[in-house]
mmCIF file of C-alpha atoms and ligand atoms in Angstrom:
data_model
loop_
_atom_site.group_PDB
_atom_site.id
_atom_site.type_symbol
_atom_site.label_atom_id
_atom_site.label_comp_id
_atom_site.label_asym_id
_atom_site.label_seq_id
_atom_site.Cartn_x
_atom_site.Cartn_y
_atom_site.Cartn_z
ATOM 1 C CA UNK A 2 151.259 110.145 105.304
ATOM 2 C CA UNK A 3 149.403 112.267 102.782
ATOM 3 C CA UNK A 4 145.817 111.354 102.150
ATOM 4 C CA UNK A 5 145.788 109.209 98.945
ATOM 5 C CA UNK A 6 142.215 110.399 98.358
ATOM 6 C CA UNK A 7 143.106 114.100 98.649
ATOM 7 C CA UNK A 8 140.364 116.428 97.348
ATOM 8 C CA UNK A 9 137.964 113.567 96.615
ATOM 9 C CA UNK A 10 134.389 113.956 97.760
ATOM 10 C CA UNK A 11 131.017 112.606 96.807
ATOM 11 C CA UNK A 12 127.642 111.478 97.962
ATOM 12 C CA UNK A 13 125.861 108.169 97.561
ATOM 13 C CA UNK A 14 122.384 107.118 98.644
ATOM 14 C CA UNK A 15 120.314 103.927 98.696
ATOM 15 C CA UNK A 16 116.811 102.843 99.607
ATOM 16 C CA UNK A 17 116.758 99.317 101.052
ATOM 17 C CA UNK A 18 113.635 97.411 102.061
ATOM 18 C CA UNK A 19 112.924 95.299 105.096
ATOM 19 C CA UNK A 20 112.360 91.563 104.694
ATOM 20 C CA UNK A 21 110.221 88.917 106.332
ATOM 21 C CA UNK A 22 111.697 85.467 106.916
ATOM 22 C CA UNK A 23 109.651 82.459 105.805
ATOM 23 C CA UNK A 24 112.155 79.911 107.137
ATOM 24 C CA UNK A 25 113.715 81.610 110.136
ATOM 25 C CA UNK A 26 117.323 82.235 111.102
ATOM 26 C CA UNK A 27 117.573 81.721 114.851
ATOM 27 C CA UNK A 28 120.951 80.733 116.283
ATOM 28 C CA UNK A 29 124.345 81.893 115.076
ATOM 29 C CA UNK A 30 128.083 81.323 115.464
ATOM 30 C CA UNK A 31 131.382 83.108 114.746
ATOM 31 C CA UNK A 32 131.069 86.380 112.895
ATOM 32 C CA UNK A 33 127.308 86.377 112.406
ATOM 33 C CA UNK A 34 127.149 83.046 110.617
ATOM 34 C CA UNK A 35 123.741 81.338 110.674
ATOM 35 C CA UNK A 36 123.231 77.896 112.216
ATOM 36 C CA UNK A 37 120.739 77.080 109.467
ATOM 37 C CA UNK A 38 119.731 78.365 106.062
ATOM 38 C CA UNK A 39 116.836 80.834 105.857
ATOM 39 C CA UNK A 40 114.682 82.369 103.130
ATOM 40 C CA UNK A 41 112.738 85.619 103.079
ATOM 41 C CA UNK A 42 110.436 87.789 101.054
ATOM 42 C CA UNK A 43 111.919 91.197 100.327
ATOM 43 C CA UNK A 44 109.311 93.822 101.205
ATOM 44 C CA UNK A 45 108.413 97.007 99.369
ATOM 45 C CA UNK A 46 106.858 99.716 101.548
ATOM 46 C CA UNK A 47 108.873 99.287 104.746
ATOM 47 C CA UNK A 48 112.294 100.650 103.847
ATOM 48 C CA UNK A 49 115.223 102.791 104.994
ATOM 49 C CA UNK A 50 116.835 105.529 102.924
ATOM 50 C CA UNK A 51 120.442 106.318 103.753
ATOM 51 C CA UNK A 52 122.887 108.756 102.226
ATOM 52 C CA UNK A 53 126.594 109.124 102.892
ATOM 53 C CA UNK A 54 128.445 112.275 102.033
ATOM 54 C CA UNK A 55 132.190 111.593 102.039
ATOM 55 C CA UNK A 56 134.919 114.239 101.994
ATOM 56 C CA UNK A 57 138.649 113.448 102.059
ATOM 57 C CA UNK A 58 140.176 114.555 105.376
ATOM 58 C CA UNK A 59 142.826 117.276 105.620
ATOM 59 C CA UNK A 60 144.268 115.732 108.762
ATOM 60 C CA UNK A 61 146.131 112.439 108.887
ATOM 61 C CA UNK A 62 144.354 110.993 111.936
ATOM 62 C CA UNK A 63 143.063 107.457 111.476
ATOM 63 C CA UNK A 64 139.819 107.798 113.412
ATOM 64 C CA UNK A 65 136.445 107.265 111.824
ATOM 65 C CA UNK A 66 135.074 110.779 111.499
ATOM 66 C CA UNK A 67 131.279 110.519 111.541
ATOM 67 C CA UNK A 68 128.290 112.835 111.811
ATOM 68 C CA UNK A 69 125.105 110.805 111.923
ATOM 69 C CA UNK A 70 121.531 112.077 111.567
ATOM 70 C CA UNK A 71 118.415 109.967 111.972
ATOM 71 C CA UNK A 72 115.251 111.480 110.476
ATOM 72 C CA UNK A 73 116.960 114.861 110.258
ATOM 73 C CA UNK A 74 118.213 114.995 113.848
ATOM 74 C CA UNK A 75 121.402 114.002 115.593
ATOM 75 C CA UNK A 76 120.913 110.681 117.346
ATOM 76 C CA UNK A 77 123.761 109.829 119.741
ATOM 77 C CA UNK A 78 122.527 106.281 120.441
ATOM 78 C CA UNK A 79 122.402 105.267 116.766
ATOM 79 C CA UNK A 80 125.548 107.300 116.005
ATOM 80 C CA UNK A 81 127.557 105.302 118.524
ATOM 81 C CA UNK A 82 126.343 102.005 117.070
ATOM 82 C CA UNK A 83 127.222 103.076 113.519
ATOM 83 C CA UNK A 84 130.586 104.454 114.656
ATOM 84 C CA UNK A 85 131.506 101.083 116.187
ATOM 85 C CA UNK A 86 130.262 99.236 113.116
ATOM 86 C CA UNK A 87 132.356 101.419 110.778
ATOM 87 C CA UNK A 88 135.419 100.929 112.993
ATOM 88 C CA UNK A 89 134.958 97.176 112.615
ATOM 89 C CA UNK A 90 134.887 97.497 108.801
ATOM 90 C CA UNK A 91 138.269 99.123 108.140
ATOM 91 C CA UNK A 92 139.680 95.855 106.831
ATOM 92 C CA UNK A 93 136.829 95.495 104.306
ATOM 93 C CA UNK A 94 136.856 99.204 103.424
ATOM 94 C CA UNK A 95 140.394 100.556 103.944
ATOM 95 C CA UNK A 96 139.312 103.968 102.601
ATOM 96 C CA UNK A 97 137.123 104.660 105.654
ATOM 97 C CA UNK A 98 139.711 106.412 107.887
ATOM 98 C CA UNK A 99 140.629 108.822 105.079
ATOM 99 C CA UNK A 100 137.207 110.474 104.882
ATOM 100 C CA UNK A 101 134.861 112.574 106.967
ATOM 101 C CA UNK A 102 131.432 110.996 106.698
ATOM 102 C CA UNK A 103 128.037 112.568 107.085
ATOM 103 C CA UNK A 104 125.286 109.963 107.174
ATOM 104 C CA UNK A 105 121.561 110.682 107.004
ATOM 105 C CA UNK A 106 119.072 107.895 107.508
ATOM 106 C CA UNK A 107 115.301 107.715 107.616
ATOM 107 C CA UNK A 108 112.660 105.004 107.661
ATOM 108 C CA UNK A 109 109.406 104.878 105.715
ATOM 109 C CA UNK A 110 107.689 103.551 108.846
ATOM 110 C CA UNK A 111 107.496 105.261 112.229
ATOM 111 C CA UNK A 112 110.254 104.224 114.612
ATOM 112 C CA UNK A 113 107.852 102.939 117.265
ATOM 113 C CA UNK A 114 105.773 100.468 115.267
ATOM 114 C CA UNK A 115 107.498 97.373 116.538
ATOM 115 C CA UNK A 116 108.907 96.796 113.045
ATOM 116 C CA UNK A 117 112.586 95.981 113.274
ATOM 117 C CA UNK A 118 114.502 98.515 111.246
ATOM 118 C CA UNK A 119 117.857 96.788 111.532
ATOM 119 C CA UNK A 120 117.443 94.764 108.314
ATOM 120 C CA UNK A 121 116.573 97.734 106.094
ATOM 121 C CA UNK A 122 118.949 100.163 107.792
ATOM 122 C CA UNK A 123 121.959 97.839 107.755
ATOM 123 C CA UNK A 124 121.258 96.876 104.140
ATOM 124 C CA UNK A 125 121.013 100.540 103.094
ATOM 125 C CA UNK A 126 124.237 101.399 104.933
ATOM 126 C CA UNK A 127 126.078 98.408 103.445
ATOM 127 C CA UNK A 128 124.928 99.340 99.925
ATOM 128 C CA UNK A 129 126.152 102.925 100.398
ATOM 129 C CA UNK A 130 129.571 101.787 101.668
ATOM 130 C CA UNK A 131 129.958 99.303 98.814
ATOM 131 C CA UNK A 132 128.955 102.031 96.354
ATOM 132 C CA UNK A 133 131.613 104.379 97.716
ATOM 133 C CA UNK A 134 134.204 101.639 97.306
ATOM 134 C CA UNK A 135 132.971 101.182 93.756
ATOM 135 C CA UNK A 136 133.208 104.890 93.023
ATOM 136 C CA UNK A 137 136.756 105.090 94.418
ATOM 137 C CA UNK A 138 137.951 101.846 92.814
ATOM 138 C CA UNK A 139 136.291 102.047 89.441
ATOM 139 C CA UNK A 140 133.550 99.427 89.570
ATOM 140 C CA UNK A 141 132.810 95.781 90.327
ATOM 141 C CA UNK A 142 130.650 93.308 88.450
ATOM 142 C CA UNK A 143 127.051 93.852 89.571
ATOM 143 C CA UNK A 144 126.729 90.356 91.055
ATOM 144 C CA UNK A 145 129.924 90.870 93.066
ATOM 145 C CA UNK A 146 128.683 94.272 94.171
ATOM 146 C CA UNK A 147 125.543 92.806 95.737
ATOM 147 C CA UNK A 148 127.480 89.887 97.200
ATOM 148 C CA UNK A 149 129.790 92.294 98.977
ATOM 149 C CA UNK A 150 126.925 94.532 100.118
ATOM 150 C CA UNK A 151 125.135 91.448 101.460
ATOM 151 C CA UNK A 152 128.267 90.322 103.322
ATOM 152 C CA UNK A 153 128.672 93.738 104.935
ATOM 153 C CA UNK A 154 124.960 93.919 105.798
ATOM 154 C CA UNK A 155 125.277 90.493 107.461
ATOM 155 C CA UNK A 156 128.005 91.815 109.743
ATOM 156 C CA UNK A 157 125.649 94.623 110.821
ATOM 157 C CA UNK A 158 122.590 92.435 111.397
ATOM 158 C CA UNK A 159 122.346 88.852 110.122
ATOM 159 C CA UNK A 160 118.945 89.033 108.475
ATOM 160 C CA UNK A 161 119.885 92.322 106.741
ATOM 161 C CA UNK A 162 121.995 90.374 104.247
ATOM 162 C CA UNK A 163 118.764 89.118 102.619
ATOM 163 C CA UNK A 164 117.461 92.654 101.978
ATOM 164 C CA UNK A 165 119.768 93.447 99.044
ATOM 165 C CA UNK A 166 117.912 91.245 96.527
ATOM 166 C CA UNK A 167 114.517 91.510 94.829
ATOM 167 C CA UNK A 168 111.560 89.246 95.702
ATOM 168 C CA UNK A 169 113.271 86.395 97.598
ATOM 169 C CA UNK A 170 116.664 85.687 99.093
ATOM 170 C CA UNK A 171 118.290 82.633 100.664
ATOM 171 C CA UNK A 172 121.041 82.959 103.238
ATOM 172 C CA UNK A 173 123.071 80.127 104.752
ATOM 173 C CA UNK A 174 124.825 77.110 103.279
ATOM 174 C CA UNK A 175 122.320 74.470 102.198
ATOM 175 C CA UNK A 176 123.309 71.324 100.328
ATOM 176 C CA UNK A 177 120.421 71.547 97.897
ATOM 177 C CA UNK A 178 120.683 75.254 97.103
ATOM 178 C CA UNK A 179 123.383 75.962 94.548
ATOM 179 C CA UNK A 180 125.730 78.854 95.443
ATOM 180 C CA UNK A 181 124.184 79.227 98.918
ATOM 181 C CA UNK A 182 126.623 80.608 101.442
ATOM 182 C CA UNK A 183 126.981 81.529 105.089
ATOM 183 C CA UNK A 184 128.880 84.681 104.072
ATOM 184 C CA UNK A 185 126.114 86.387 102.135
ATOM 185 C CA UNK A 186 122.612 85.857 100.822
ATOM 186 C CA UNK A 187 121.852 84.950 97.219
ATOM 187 C CA UNK A 188 118.914 86.055 95.043
ATOM 188 C CA UNK A 189 116.250 83.371 94.785
ATOM 189 C CA UNK A 190 113.418 84.626 92.613
ATOM 190 C CA UNK A 191 114.077 82.603 89.466
ATOM 191 C CA UNK A 192 112.771 79.264 90.594
ATOM 192 C CA UNK A 193 109.475 80.242 92.125
ATOM 193 C CA UNK A 194 105.968 80.362 90.742
ATOM 194 C CA UNK A 195 104.986 83.941 89.748
ATOM 195 C CA UNK A 196 102.132 83.981 92.299
ATOM 196 C CA UNK A 197 104.744 84.472 95.030
ATOM 197 C CA UNK A 198 106.309 87.513 93.378
ATOM 198 C CA UNK A 199 103.212 89.599 94.002
ATOM 199 C CA UNK A 200 102.356 88.251 97.446
ATOM 200 C CA UNK A 201 100.962 90.675 100.013
ATOM 201 C CA UNK A 202 102.130 91.130 103.600
ATOM 202 C CA UNK A 203 99.840 93.028 105.967
ATOM 203 C CA UNK A 204 101.659 93.671 109.232
ATOM 204 C CA UNK A 205 99.256 93.839 112.183
ATOM 205 C CA UNK A 206 100.788 95.865 114.990
ATOM 206 C CA UNK A 207 99.734 94.151 118.209
ATOM 207 C CA UNK A 208 102.281 96.127 120.203
ATOM 208 C CA UNK A 209 104.825 98.768 119.279
ATOM 209 C CA UNK A 210 106.774 98.395 122.501
ATOM 210 C CA UNK A 211 110.417 97.492 122.271
ATOM 211 C CA UNK A 212 111.078 93.756 122.483
ATOM 212 C CA UNK A 213 111.875 92.355 125.923
ATOM 213 C CA UNK A 214 114.830 90.431 124.495
ATOM 214 C CA UNK A 215 117.250 91.721 121.863
ATOM 215 C CA UNK A 216 117.804 89.482 118.870
ATOM 216 C CA UNK A 217 121.486 89.205 119.850
ATOM 217 C CA UNK A 218 120.474 87.742 123.235
ATOM 218 C CA UNK A 219 117.801 85.594 121.586
ATOM 219 C CA UNK A 220 120.279 83.997 119.179
ATOM 220 C CA UNK A 221 122.696 83.377 122.058
ATOM 221 C CA UNK A 222 120.013 81.445 123.950
ATOM 222 C CA UNK A 223 120.061 78.839 121.186
ATOM 223 C CA UNK A 224 123.572 77.818 122.288
ATOM 224 C CA UNK A 225 122.090 76.049 125.318
ATOM 225 C CA UNK A 226 118.669 75.193 123.953
ATOM 226 C CA UNK A 227 118.127 71.414 124.294
ATOM 227 C CA UNK A 228 116.248 71.344 120.973
ATOM 228 C CA UNK A 229 118.865 73.298 119.011
ATOM 229 C CA UNK A 230 120.207 70.470 116.850
ATOM 230 C CA UNK A 231 116.756 69.192 115.987
ATOM 231 C CA UNK A 232 115.744 72.756 115.119
ATOM 232 C CA UNK A 233 118.624 73.336 112.699
ATOM 233 C CA UNK A 234 117.775 70.070 110.964
ATOM 234 C CA UNK A 235 114.085 70.977 110.820
ATOM 235 C CA UNK A 236 114.870 74.417 109.354
ATOM 236 C CA UNK A 237 117.008 72.971 106.581
ATOM 237 C CA UNK A 238 114.305 70.424 105.882
ATOM 238 C CA UNK A 239 111.602 73.116 105.871
ATOM 239 C CA UNK A 240 113.671 75.079 103.371
ATOM 240 C CA UNK A 241 113.657 72.072 101.021
ATOM 241 C CA UNK A 242 109.904 71.671 101.410
ATOM 242 C CA UNK A 243 109.229 75.380 100.992
ATOM 243 C CA UNK A 244 111.358 75.704 97.871
ATOM 244 C CA UNK A 245 109.429 72.830 96.283
ATOM 245 C CA UNK A 246 106.079 74.282 97.287
ATOM 246 C CA UNK A 247 107.033 77.668 95.867
ATOM 247 C CA UNK A 248 108.284 76.141 92.647
ATOM 248 C CA UNK A 249 104.976 74.302 92.220
ATOM 249 C CA UNK A 250 102.843 77.308 93.194
ATOM 250 C CA UNK A 251 101.471 75.211 96.089
ATOM 251 C CA UNK A 252 100.119 77.957 98.354
ATOM 252 C CA UNK A 253 98.550 75.613 100.924
ATOM 253 C CA UNK A 254 101.857 73.805 101.490
ATOM 254 C CA UNK A 255 103.670 77.158 101.581
ATOM 255 C CA UNK A 256 101.244 78.306 104.293
ATOM 256 C CA UNK A 257 101.634 75.148 106.351
ATOM 257 C CA UNK A 258 105.435 75.531 106.391
ATOM 258 C CA UNK A 259 105.591 79.245 107.198
ATOM 259 C CA UNK A 260 103.147 78.876 110.099
ATOM 260 C CA UNK A 261 105.150 75.946 111.412
ATOM 261 C CA UNK A 262 108.289 78.116 111.229
ATOM 262 C CA UNK A 263 106.643 81.007 113.081
ATOM 263 C CA UNK A 264 105.381 78.823 115.908
ATOM 264 C CA UNK A 265 108.693 76.973 116.150
ATOM 265 C CA UNK A 266 110.576 80.269 116.543
ATOM 266 C CA UNK A 267 108.333 81.217 119.454
ATOM 267 C CA UNK A 268 108.430 77.709 120.942
ATOM 268 C CA UNK A 269 112.238 77.902 120.940
ATOM 269 C CA UNK A 270 112.064 81.127 122.922
ATOM 270 C CA UNK A 271 109.553 79.662 125.354
ATOM 271 C CA UNK A 272 111.844 76.736 126.157
ATOM 272 C CA UNK A 273 115.097 78.740 126.328
ATOM 273 C CA UNK A 274 116.676 79.480 129.660
ATOM 274 C CA UNK A 275 115.718 82.121 130.622
ATOM 275 C CA UNK A 276 112.498 81.766 128.681
ATOM 276 C CA UNK A 277 110.629 84.450 126.781
ATOM 277 C CA UNK A 278 106.998 84.707 125.800
ATOM 278 C CA UNK A 279 106.926 87.210 122.949
ATOM 279 C CA UNK A 280 103.375 86.578 121.789
ATOM 280 C CA UNK A 281 100.598 88.540 123.452
ATOM 281 C CA UNK A 282 96.954 87.555 123.997
ATOM 282 C CA UNK A 283 95.945 89.468 120.865
ATOM 283 C CA UNK A 284 98.580 87.645 118.815
ATOM 284 C CA UNK A 285 96.824 84.376 119.693
ATOM 285 C CA UNK A 286 93.378 85.807 119.025
ATOM 286 C CA UNK A 287 94.469 86.988 115.580
ATOM 287 C CA UNK A 288 95.996 83.587 114.779
ATOM 288 C CA UNK A 289 92.773 81.865 115.827
ATOM 289 C CA UNK A 290 90.633 84.208 113.718
ATOM 290 C CA UNK A 291 92.860 83.659 110.670
ATOM 291 C CA UNK A 292 92.471 79.892 110.962
ATOM 292 C CA UNK A 293 88.702 80.084 111.252
ATOM 293 C CA UNK A 294 88.441 82.544 108.359
ATOM 294 C CA UNK A 295 90.649 80.390 106.161
ATOM 295 C CA UNK A 296 88.559 77.288 106.782
ATOM 296 C CA UNK A 297 85.167 78.950 106.523
ATOM 297 C CA UNK A 298 85.878 81.123 103.486
ATOM 298 C CA UNK A 299 88.425 78.903 101.773
ATOM 299 C CA UNK A 300 90.778 81.871 101.272
ATOM 300 C CA UNK A 301 94.556 81.253 101.207
ATOM 301 C CA UNK A 302 95.505 83.516 104.101
ATOM 302 C CA UNK A 303 98.486 82.520 106.268
ATOM 303 C CA UNK A 304 100.531 84.153 108.976
ATOM 304 C CA UNK A 305 104.094 84.417 110.140
ATOM 305 C CA UNK A 306 105.713 86.111 113.138
ATOM 306 C CA UNK A 307 109.004 87.814 113.827
ATOM 307 C CA UNK A 308 110.615 87.630 117.249
ATOM 308 C CA UNK A 309 107.779 89.734 118.662
ATOM 309 C CA UNK A 310 103.992 89.954 119.029
ATOM 310 C CA UNK A 311 103.105 91.462 115.624
ATOM 311 C CA UNK A 312 101.495 89.281 112.983
ATOM 312 C CA UNK A 313 102.428 89.263 109.297
ATOM 313 C CA UNK A 314 99.498 88.147 107.134
ATOM 314 C CA UNK A 315 100.620 86.669 103.840
ATOM 315 C CA UNK A 316 98.203 86.215 100.912
ATOM 316 C CA UNK A 317 98.130 86.268 97.115
ATOM 317 C CA UNK A 318 97.421 89.670 95.530
ATOM 318 C CA UNK A 319 94.312 88.267 93.829
ATOM 319 C CA UNK A 320 92.744 87.783 97.295
ATOM 320 C CA UNK A 321 93.699 91.264 98.488
ATOM 321 C CA UNK A 322 90.193 92.781 98.527
ATOM 322 C CA UNK A 323 88.527 90.091 100.609
ATOM 323 C CA UNK A 324 91.457 89.714 103.017
ATOM 324 C CA UNK A 325 91.759 93.455 103.516
ATOM 325 C CA UNK A 326 88.038 93.646 104.297
ATOM 326 C CA UNK A 327 88.487 90.890 106.862
ATOM 327 C CA UNK A 328 91.433 92.788 108.380
ATOM 328 C CA UNK A 329 89.487 96.041 108.592
ATOM 329 C CA UNK A 330 86.269 94.534 109.944
ATOM 330 C CA UNK A 331 87.604 91.855 112.263
ATOM 331 C CA UNK A 332 91.321 91.936 112.983
ATOM 332 C CA UNK A 333 91.973 95.649 113.503
ATOM 333 C CA UNK A 334 90.217 95.528 116.887
ATOM 334 C CA UNK A 335 93.071 93.371 118.159
ATOM 335 C CA UNK A 336 95.789 95.799 117.010
ATOM 336 C CA UNK A 337 97.303 98.631 119.003
ATOM 337 C CA UNK A 338 95.418 101.773 117.954
ATOM 338 C CA UNK A 339 94.055 99.798 114.981
ATOM 339 C CA UNK A 340 97.496 99.929 113.396
ATOM 340 C CA UNK A 341 98.317 97.919 110.280
ATOM 341 C CA UNK A 342 100.998 98.382 107.637
ATOM 342 C CA UNK A 343 100.076 97.118 104.189
ATOM 343 C CA UNK A 344 103.159 95.836 102.433
ATOM 344 C CA UNK A 345 103.968 93.423 99.622
ATOM 345 C CA UNK A 346 106.825 91.576 97.994
ATOM 346 C CA UNK A 347 109.135 94.120 96.392
ATOM 347 C CA UNK A 348 111.763 94.558 93.716
ATOM 348 C CA UNK A 349 114.697 95.149 96.048
ATOM 349 C CA UNK A 350 116.914 98.114 96.816
ATOM 350 C CA UNK A 351 117.132 101.244 94.682
ATOM 351 C CA UNK A 352 120.118 103.524 94.220
ATOM 352 C CA UNK A 353 118.887 107.067 94.804
ATOM 353 C CA UNK A 354 119.945 110.068 92.777
HETATM 354 O O1 LIG B 404 119.045 89.692 112.016
HETATM 355 P P1 LIG B 404 118.727 89.516 113.466
HETATM 356 O O2 LIG B 404 119.936 89.229 114.281
HETATM 357 O O3 LIG B 404 117.921 90.660 113.998
HETATM 358 O O4 LIG B 404 117.804 88.205 113.606
HETATM 359 C C1 LIG B 404 116.572 88.101 112.978
HETATM 360 C C2 LIG B 404 115.851 86.909 113.430
HETATM 361 C C3 LIG B 404 114.432 86.718 112.922
HETATM 362 O O5 LIG B 404 113.902 87.921 112.421
HETATM 363 C C4 LIG B 404 113.565 86.267 114.079
HETATM 364 C C5 LIG B 404 114.376 85.647 111.842
HETATM 365 C C6 LIG B 404 114.921 86.008 110.491
HETATM 366 O O6 LIG B 404 115.411 85.098 109.811
HETATM 367 O O7 LIG B 404 114.791 87.170 110.068
#
């Protein structure tokens, strides 16, 4: 059959940020559906930029024709992952087999910082693919565009679906959150106090080593975790509490909930079978120092953790100077090579020229 896209070519590029979950997604079913609803801050400085150059094929073969470059170089490991992902998306994007694709991707943060790049990279890729569809099809409503991009990002890496919106995003069906869905995230910035839209996130790198358990394996461990049902209930409840705290501008309550979420995530891993201990001694030291500092100085500084040893410090922008002094003078000694990434809540993805 002749290529219906004969002679068509173009290029599209997006920058998509990482995100940090406040109520965590841990446990999934089916095609990357979450067992509980989650909410995250969209970040600003930790991002991936991806471009896709697409050229209609001369040949009529139906294979996905991909050349993939990471930070300017061919990367067979990533290329294979992306190839498989694109092959799984032919139903959602029937145009894919008709084009030769050249994808370039790069992160704003070094690859070995222990920062997961899957959220930003899958979000950037999903936005590019949805843009190409838009360019070939003649345009979707903006809200539908981001819904589709979020759905596609979810299929690449669950938490990535939250990275397509500014400030805050909720993912997962929750009875008290209108329009919430397991399929895609929804934007959630409208109902929160402005203090949270300029929050800071300093990421203390305790270790940049690769995690000892992949997030795929970690989620799977929830299937046999004896506390799983109680956890899913707690998460949905924490989301209710957090939404109220954020609406009211109640930073102390916000802090109490996010720390509870971080420790619960790690507790779940500790009591899984097999079990994992992803915190390191310096993670605990940092947590201890934060608590003492908060009490002694009465500064609203709170922490959260991903599925790893690094610590995200969350604080209002008006406290940035004092907190950043505390980081530099006290906490940096507990980081690998004194490494910290200063980030903040951001305005979401950007379409690049
Ligand atoms: O998106 P995944 O499959 O890498 O899972 C992410 C899980 C956590 O980062 C630990 C929590 C979350 O909600 O982002």
